[in-house]
Short mmCIF file of N, CA, C and O in Angstrom, two decimals:
data_model
loop_
_atom_site.label_atom_id
_atom_site.label_comp_id
_atom_site.label_asym_id
_atom_site.label_seq_id
_atom_site.Cartn_x
_atom_site.Cartn_y
_atom_site.Cartn_z
N MET A 1 -2.46 -11.18 7.15
CA MET A 1 -2.97 -9.67 7.58
C MET A 1 -4.44 -9.26 7.72
O MET A 1 -4.98 -8.77 8.31
N GLY A 2 -5.14 -10.48 6.80
CA GLY A 2 -6.71 -10.28 6.75
C GLY A 2 -7.16 -10.34 8.23
O GLY A 2 -8.17 -9.68 8.62
N SER A 3 -6.65 -11.49 9.04
CA SER A 3 -7.12 -11.65 10.14
C SER A 3 -6.90 -10.53 11.45
O SER A 3 -7.88 -10.49 12.14
N LYS A 4 -6.22 -9.72 11.00
CA LYS A 4 -5.54 -8.60 11.79
C LYS A 4 -6.66 -7.42 11.85
O LYS A 4 -7.04 -6.94 12.35
N LEU A 5 -6.92 -7.36 10.76
CA LEU A 5 -7.58 -5.89 9.93
C LEU A 5 -9.06 -6.71 10.50
O LEU A 5 -9.77 -5.38 10.77
N ASP A 6 -9.45 -7.89 10.49
CA ASP A 6 -10.68 -8.19 10.73
C ASP A 6 -10.84 -8.28 12.24
O ASP A 6 -12.14 -7.59 12.70
N PHE A 7 -9.95 -8.49 12.65
CA PHE A 7 -10.00 -8.00 14.63
C PHE A 7 -10.24 -6.86 14.67
O PHE A 7 -10.66 -6.14 15.49
N ILE A 8 -9.52 -5.68 14.07
CA ILE A 8 -9.51 -4.10 14.30
C ILE A 8 -10.98 -3.70 13.64
O ILE A 8 -11.41 -3.15 14.80
N LYS A 9 -11.49 -4.42 12.73
CA LYS A 9 -12.59 -4.05 12.53
C LYS A 9 -13.84 -4.28 13.29
O LYS A 9 -14.69 -3.47 13.84
N ARG A 10 -13.66 -5.37 13.82
CA ARG A 10 -14.68 -5.75 15.01
C ARG A 10 -14.53 -5.28 16.21
O ARG A 10 -15.85 -5.04 16.81
N ASN A 11 -13.26 -4.58 16.59
CA ASN A 11 -13.26 -4.12 18.02
C ASN A 11 -13.04 -2.90 18.21
O ASN A 11 -12.58 -2.35 19.18
N ILE A 12 -12.67 -2.02 17.09
CA ILE A 12 -12.19 -0.41 16.98
C ILE A 12 -13.61 0.22 17.05
O ILE A 12 -14.67 0.10 16.86
N PRO A 13 -13.34 1.16 18.43
CA PRO A 13 -14.71 1.76 18.62
C PRO A 13 -15.18 2.86 17.54
O PRO A 13 -14.17 3.32 16.98
N SER A 14 -15.99 3.06 17.55
CA SER A 14 -16.49 3.86 16.24
C SER A 14 -16.37 5.48 16.56
O SER A 14 -16.28 6.14 15.44
N GLU A 15 -16.09 5.76 17.92
CA GLU A 15 -15.78 7.16 18.09
C GLU A 15 -14.20 7.24 17.40
O GLU A 15 -14.13 8.74 17.27
N ILE A 16 -13.77 6.38 17.38
CA ILE A 16 -12.24 6.57 16.96
C ILE A 16 -12.11 6.78 15.28
O ILE A 16 -11.47 7.77 14.82
N VAL A 17 -13.03 6.12 14.44
CA VAL A 17 -12.74 6.06 12.93
C VAL A 17 -14.26 5.52 12.60
O VAL A 17 -14.70 4.56 13.32
N SER A 18 -14.75 5.99 11.67
CA SER A 18 -16.01 5.75 11.20
C SER A 18 -16.15 4.51 10.56
O SER A 18 -15.03 4.18 10.20
N LEU A 19 -17.11 3.41 10.43
CA LEU A 19 -17.11 2.25 9.69
C LEU A 19 -16.45 2.65 8.19
O LEU A 19 -15.74 1.67 7.34
N GLU A 20 -17.16 3.47 7.24
CA GLU A 20 -17.14 4.17 6.20
C GLU A 20 -15.18 4.06 5.72
O GLU A 20 -14.51 3.64 4.83
N ALA A 21 -14.44 5.16 6.81
CA ALA A 21 -13.36 5.50 6.77
C ALA A 21 -12.59 4.08 6.88
O ALA A 21 -11.25 3.72 6.18
N LEU A 22 -13.05 3.20 7.98
CA LEU A 22 -12.20 2.02 8.23
C LEU A 22 -12.10 1.07 7.04
O LEU A 22 -11.10 0.76 6.87
N GLU A 23 -13.22 0.98 6.63
CA GLU A 23 -13.29 0.20 5.29
C GLU A 23 -12.48 0.46 3.97
O GLU A 23 -11.97 -0.26 3.40
N GLU A 24 -12.54 1.95 3.78
CA GLU A 24 -11.43 2.31 2.68
C GLU A 24 -9.90 2.20 3.06
O GLU A 24 -9.35 1.77 2.49
N LEU A 25 -9.60 2.49 4.34
CA LEU A 25 -8.38 1.84 4.72
C LEU A 25 -7.96 0.84 4.98
O LEU A 25 -6.75 0.40 4.37
N ILE A 26 -8.93 0.10 5.20
CA ILE A 26 -8.53 -1.41 4.76
C ILE A 26 -8.14 -1.89 3.69
O ILE A 26 -7.48 -2.56 3.31
N LYS A 27 -9.22 -1.52 2.69
CA LYS A 27 -9.01 -1.83 1.25
C LYS A 27 -7.51 -1.21 0.94
O LYS A 27 -6.89 -2.05 0.03
N MET A 28 -7.22 0.13 1.19
CA MET A 28 -6.19 0.60 0.79
C MET A 28 -4.87 -0.18 1.26
O MET A 28 -3.79 -0.66 0.66
N THR A 29 -4.92 -0.73 2.55
CA THR A 29 -3.68 -1.69 3.24
C THR A 29 -3.66 -2.83 2.52
O THR A 29 -2.71 -3.33 2.02
N LYS A 30 -4.76 -3.48 2.10
CA LYS A 30 -4.81 -4.85 1.69
C LYS A 30 -4.00 -4.56 0.24
O LYS A 30 -3.32 -5.43 -0.41
N SER A 31 -4.36 -3.42 -0.75
CA SER A 31 -3.96 -3.30 -1.93
C SER A 31 -2.42 -2.90 -1.69
O SER A 31 -1.90 -3.34 -3.11
N THR A 32 -2.16 -2.53 -0.80
CA THR A 32 -0.65 -2.01 -0.65
C THR A 32 0.33 -2.86 -0.18
O THR A 32 1.59 -2.68 -0.14
N VAL A 33 -0.13 -3.95 0.62
CA VAL A 33 0.61 -4.57 1.46
C VAL A 33 1.66 -5.55 0.85
O VAL A 33 2.78 -5.70 1.30
N GLN A 34 1.45 -5.94 -0.20
CA GLN A 34 2.22 -6.96 -1.11
C GLN A 34 3.34 -6.31 -1.37
O GLN A 34 4.31 -7.26 -1.12
N ILE A 35 3.57 -5.38 -1.90
CA ILE A 35 4.86 -4.53 -2.28
C ILE A 35 5.62 -4.48 -1.18
O ILE A 35 6.80 -4.69 -1.30
N ARG A 36 5.08 -3.99 -0.03
CA ARG A 36 5.78 -3.87 1.12
C ARG A 36 6.27 -5.28 1.58
O ARG A 36 7.71 -5.23 1.75
N ASP A 37 5.65 -6.13 1.50
CA ASP A 37 6.06 -7.55 1.93
C ASP A 37 7.35 -7.85 1.08
O ASP A 37 8.28 -8.62 1.65
N VAL A 38 6.99 -7.77 -0.15
CA VAL A 38 8.06 -8.17 -1.28
C VAL A 38 9.41 -7.39 -0.63
O VAL A 38 10.60 -8.00 -0.44
N CYS A 39 9.37 -5.99 -0.75
CA CYS A 39 10.33 -5.23 -0.71
C CYS A 39 11.32 -5.49 0.89
O CYS A 39 12.64 -5.66 0.90
N VAL A 40 10.44 -5.87 1.67
CA VAL A 40 11.18 -6.27 3.14
C VAL A 40 11.73 -7.73 3.19
O VAL A 40 12.41 -7.61 3.63
N HIS A 41 10.98 -8.60 2.64
CA HIS A 41 11.23 -9.84 2.94
C HIS A 41 12.09 -10.54 1.78
O HIS A 41 12.49 -11.74 1.77
N GLY A 42 11.82 -9.87 0.53
CA GLY A 42 12.50 -10.74 -0.70
C GLY A 42 14.13 -10.17 -0.80
O GLY A 42 14.48 -9.38 -0.07
N VAL A 43 14.38 -10.80 -1.81
CA VAL A 43 16.01 -10.78 -2.20
C VAL A 43 16.01 -9.95 -3.51
O VAL A 43 15.47 -10.69 -4.46
N LEU A 44 17.09 -9.19 -3.54
CA LEU A 44 17.18 -8.22 -4.66
C LEU A 44 17.84 -9.14 -5.93
O LEU A 44 18.79 -9.68 -5.32
N ASN A 45 17.40 -9.50 -6.83
CA ASN A 45 17.81 -10.34 -7.85
C ASN A 45 18.67 -9.26 -8.96
O ASN A 45 19.86 -9.63 -9.17
N SER A 46 18.08 -8.33 -9.25
CA SER A 46 18.57 -7.32 -10.21
C SER A 46 17.93 -5.70 -10.04
O SER A 46 16.80 -6.05 -9.77
N TYR A 47 18.88 -4.98 -10.68
CA TYR A 47 17.99 -3.91 -10.82
C TYR A 47 18.77 -3.08 -12.00
O TYR A 47 19.99 -3.05 -12.43
N ASN A 48 18.17 -1.97 -12.58
CA ASN A 48 18.39 -0.83 -13.42
C ASN A 48 17.74 0.06 -13.08
O ASN A 48 17.43 0.52 -12.22
N GLN A 49 18.17 1.35 -14.07
CA GLN A 49 17.37 2.50 -13.72
C GLN A 49 16.06 2.73 -13.78
O GLN A 49 15.43 3.40 -13.35
N HIS A 50 15.13 1.47 -14.34
CA HIS A 50 14.05 1.75 -14.51
C HIS A 50 13.43 0.81 -13.88
O HIS A 50 11.83 0.74 -13.86
N GLU A 51 13.59 -0.30 -13.55
CA GLU A 51 13.05 -1.23 -12.42
C GLU A 51 13.84 -2.13 -11.54
O GLU A 51 14.96 -2.53 -11.63
N ILE A 52 13.27 -3.11 -10.64
CA ILE A 52 14.16 -3.90 -9.75
C ILE A 52 13.32 -5.16 -9.70
O ILE A 52 12.18 -5.20 -10.08
N GLU A 53 14.06 -6.26 -9.57
CA GLU A 53 13.56 -7.50 -9.91
C GLU A 53 13.85 -8.30 -8.34
O GLU A 53 15.03 -8.26 -7.98
N ILE A 54 12.82 -8.56 -7.60
CA ILE A 54 13.12 -9.16 -6.35
C ILE A 54 12.34 -10.71 -6.23
O ILE A 54 11.28 -11.05 -6.72
N GLY A 55 13.09 -11.25 -5.71
CA GLY A 55 12.75 -12.69 -5.50
C GLY A 55 12.12 -13.20 -4.13
O GLY A 55 12.91 -12.49 -2.98
N LYS A 56 10.90 -13.57 -3.83
CA LYS A 56 10.62 -13.72 -2.71
C LYS A 56 10.11 -15.43 -2.50
O LYS A 56 9.72 -15.97 -3.34
N ILE A 57 10.69 -15.95 -1.36
CA ILE A 57 10.80 -17.36 -1.16
C ILE A 57 9.20 -17.57 -0.64
O ILE A 57 9.09 -16.74 0.26
N ASN A 58 8.63 -18.80 -0.86
CA ASN A 58 7.40 -19.08 -0.47
C ASN A 58 7.64 -20.02 0.18
O ASN A 58 7.25 -21.13 -0.71
N GLY A 59 7.23 -20.37 1.75
CA GLY A 59 7.39 -21.87 1.93
C GLY A 59 6.20 -22.70 2.12
O GLY A 59 5.06 -21.81 2.46
N THR A 60 6.17 -23.85 1.69
CA THR A 60 4.90 -24.61 1.83
C THR A 60 5.54 -26.09 2.61
O THR A 60 6.65 -26.14 3.12
N LYS A 61 4.59 -26.83 3.06
CA LYS A 61 5.04 -28.14 4.01
C LYS A 61 5.63 -28.99 3.16
O LYS A 61 6.63 -29.90 3.56
N ASP A 62 5.59 -28.86 1.89
CA ASP A 62 6.22 -29.64 0.90
C ASP A 62 7.78 -29.14 0.19
O ASP A 62 8.49 -29.80 -0.43
N GLY A 63 8.08 -27.93 0.63
CA GLY A 63 9.22 -27.35 0.11
C GLY A 63 9.04 -25.91 0.06
O GLY A 63 8.49 -25.32 0.87
N HIS A 64 9.48 -25.35 -1.18
CA HIS A 64 9.32 -23.89 -1.43
C HIS A 64 9.44 -23.62 -2.68
O HIS A 64 9.80 -24.32 -3.29
N ASP A 65 9.12 -22.63 -3.02
CA ASP A 65 9.11 -21.80 -4.55
C ASP A 65 9.62 -20.53 -4.18
O ASP A 65 8.98 -19.86 -3.19
N ILE A 66 10.13 -19.79 -5.51
CA ILE A 66 10.64 -18.46 -5.55
C ILE A 66 9.75 -17.74 -6.50
O ILE A 66 9.62 -18.24 -7.43
N GLU A 67 9.04 -16.69 -5.94
CA GLU A 67 8.36 -16.04 -6.81
C GLU A 67 9.18 -14.72 -6.96
O GLU A 67 9.54 -14.20 -6.56
N ILE A 68 8.84 -14.52 -8.41
CA ILE A 68 9.81 -13.18 -8.93
C ILE A 68 9.05 -11.86 -9.32
O ILE A 68 7.57 -12.14 -9.70
N PHE A 69 8.95 -10.82 -8.67
CA PHE A 69 8.70 -9.46 -8.81
C PHE A 69 9.14 -8.51 -9.36
O PHE A 69 10.30 -8.47 -9.19
N THR A 70 8.59 -8.14 -10.57
CA THR A 70 9.59 -7.08 -11.30
C THR A 70 8.50 -5.85 -10.94
O THR A 70 7.28 -5.56 -10.93
N ILE A 71 9.29 -4.72 -10.27
CA ILE A 71 8.83 -3.65 -10.01
C ILE A 71 9.50 -2.60 -10.60
O ILE A 71 10.54 -2.17 -10.36
N ASP A 72 8.32 -1.63 -11.50
CA ASP A 72 8.99 -0.55 -12.17
C ASP A 72 8.74 0.64 -11.36
O ASP A 72 8.51 0.57 -10.34
N MET A 73 9.39 1.94 -11.78
CA MET A 73 9.91 2.97 -10.69
C MET A 73 8.31 3.67 -10.70
O MET A 73 7.75 4.20 -9.57
N GLY A 74 7.42 3.51 -11.43
CA GLY A 74 6.00 4.06 -11.32
C GLY A 74 5.40 3.46 -10.16
O GLY A 74 4.78 3.79 -9.05
N ARG A 75 5.44 2.04 -10.06
CA ARG A 75 4.50 1.28 -9.09
C ARG A 75 5.49 1.46 -7.63
O ARG A 75 4.74 1.73 -6.76
N LEU A 76 6.82 1.62 -7.71
CA LEU A 76 7.42 1.73 -6.56
C LEU A 76 7.24 2.95 -5.80
O LEU A 76 6.61 3.23 -4.78
N GLU A 77 6.86 4.35 -6.62
CA GLU A 77 6.51 5.56 -6.05
C GLU A 77 5.05 5.60 -5.68
O GLU A 77 4.99 6.26 -4.75
N SER A 78 4.10 5.13 -6.34
CA SER A 78 2.83 4.90 -6.09
C SER A 78 2.91 3.97 -4.86
O SER A 78 1.97 4.60 -3.89
N SER A 79 3.29 3.16 -4.60
CA SER A 79 3.17 2.28 -3.35
C SER A 79 3.97 3.16 -1.88
O SER A 79 3.69 2.87 -0.94
N THR A 80 5.03 3.79 -2.41
CA THR A 80 5.47 4.38 -1.38
C THR A 80 4.71 5.48 -0.77
O THR A 80 4.49 5.65 0.43
N LYS A 81 4.20 6.68 -1.65
CA LYS A 81 3.19 7.30 -1.54
C LYS A 81 1.84 6.55 -0.56
O LYS A 81 1.48 7.21 0.24
N ALA A 82 1.27 5.59 -1.26
CA ALA A 82 0.24 4.83 -0.19
C ALA A 82 0.95 4.19 1.05
O ALA A 82 0.05 4.38 1.91
N LEU A 83 2.03 4.07 1.19
CA LEU A 83 2.34 3.60 2.41
C LEU A 83 2.46 4.75 3.21
O LEU A 83 2.28 4.67 4.47
N SER A 84 3.15 6.05 3.10
CA SER A 84 2.96 6.99 3.53
C SER A 84 1.83 7.47 4.40
O SER A 84 1.66 7.67 5.29
N ILE A 85 0.70 7.29 3.47
CA ILE A 85 -0.66 7.63 3.63
C ILE A 85 -1.18 6.87 5.00
O ILE A 85 -1.92 7.05 5.58
N LEU A 86 -1.17 5.45 4.38
CA LEU A 86 -1.37 4.43 5.08
C LEU A 86 -0.71 4.69 6.73
O LEU A 86 -1.61 4.38 7.89
N GLN A 87 0.77 5.24 6.83
CA GLN A 87 1.21 5.03 8.03
C GLN A 87 0.48 6.49 9.01
O GLN A 87 0.35 6.19 10.24
N ALA A 88 0.20 7.46 8.23
CA ALA A 88 -0.58 8.72 8.85
C ALA A 88 -1.72 8.20 9.58
O ALA A 88 -2.07 8.59 10.39
N HIS A 89 -2.66 7.51 8.55
CA HIS A 89 -4.17 7.21 9.08
C HIS A 89 -3.90 6.27 9.92
O HIS A 89 -4.77 6.47 10.94
N TRP A 90 -3.00 5.19 9.90
CA TRP A 90 -3.11 4.34 11.27
C TRP A 90 -2.20 4.67 12.47
O TRP A 90 -2.76 4.52 13.44
N GLY A 91 -1.38 5.56 12.14
CA GLY A 91 -0.98 6.32 13.29
C GLY A 91 -1.91 7.13 13.83
O GLY A 91 -1.61 7.36 15.26
N ALA A 92 -2.50 7.88 13.10
CA ALA A 92 -3.99 8.76 13.94
C ALA A 92 -4.91 8.18 14.69
O ALA A 92 -4.92 8.23 15.92
N ILE A 93 -4.80 6.73 14.15
CA ILE A 93 -5.96 5.81 15.02
C ILE A 93 -5.34 5.48 16.07
O ILE A 93 -6.10 5.27 17.15
N SER A 94 -3.99 4.89 16.05
CA SER A 94 -3.02 4.73 17.04
C SER A 94 -2.95 5.23 18.18
O SER A 94 -3.44 5.19 19.37
N THR A 95 -2.69 6.74 17.75
CA THR A 95 -2.86 7.68 18.87
C THR A 95 -4.00 8.21 19.65
O THR A 95 -4.12 8.25 20.57
N SER A 96 -5.11 8.00 18.60
CA SER A 96 -6.36 8.21 19.29
C SER A 96 -6.61 7.05 20.42
O SER A 96 -7.54 7.38 21.40
N LEU A 97 -6.59 6.09 19.92
CA LEU A 97 -6.99 4.59 20.86
C LEU A 97 -5.93 4.86 22.12
O LEU A 97 -6.38 4.94 23.24
N TYR A 98 -4.73 5.43 22.15
CA TYR A 98 -3.79 5.45 23.16
C TYR A 98 -4.39 6.53 24.03
O TYR A 98 -4.56 6.30 25.11
N SER A 99 -4.97 7.76 23.40
CA SER A 99 -5.49 8.99 24.29
C SER A 99 -6.73 8.42 24.95
O SER A 99 -6.73 8.96 25.88
N THR A 100 -7.39 7.72 24.19
CA THR A 100 -8.84 7.09 25.00
C THR A 100 -8.36 6.45 26.04
O THR A 100 -9.05 6.18 26.87
N SER A 101 -7.63 5.18 25.85
CA SER A 101 -7.26 4.26 26.75
C SER A 101 -6.80 5.04 27.96
O SER A 101 -6.85 4.63 28.99
N ARG A 102 -5.96 6.26 28.01
CA ARG A 102 -5.45 6.65 29.09
C ARG A 102 -6.21 7.49 29.53
O ARG A 102 -6.45 7.97 30.93
N ASN A 103 -7.38 8.31 29.04
CA ASN A 103 -8.34 9.28 29.48
C ASN A 103 -9.73 8.62 29.76
O ASN A 103 -10.39 8.83 30.67
N GLY A 104 -9.68 7.23 29.54
CA GLY A 104 -10.95 6.60 29.62
C GLY A 104 -10.91 5.35 30.80
O GLY A 104 -11.37 4.98 31.69
#
């Protein structure tokens, strides 16, 4: 994820988004991406009314290990809100880039 964000930061036109706004968006993206990755690529181990437990396989050249994440409802809710905010901001940037490329 870091190299993608670094590429965007180096190449995005300043008229699309200010450097300060982009820095804040990148910071939020990095802090939110782990829970999204775990939910999308992990395996549900257990759940109850208050939390879910997800196992995620991490492969290495020597084998693999399984990392277990326990996510309570508060963290899940805050991450869901953060992902919605990120989608709106990155979507607006994408739309601006598309419009600029079509008109320029």
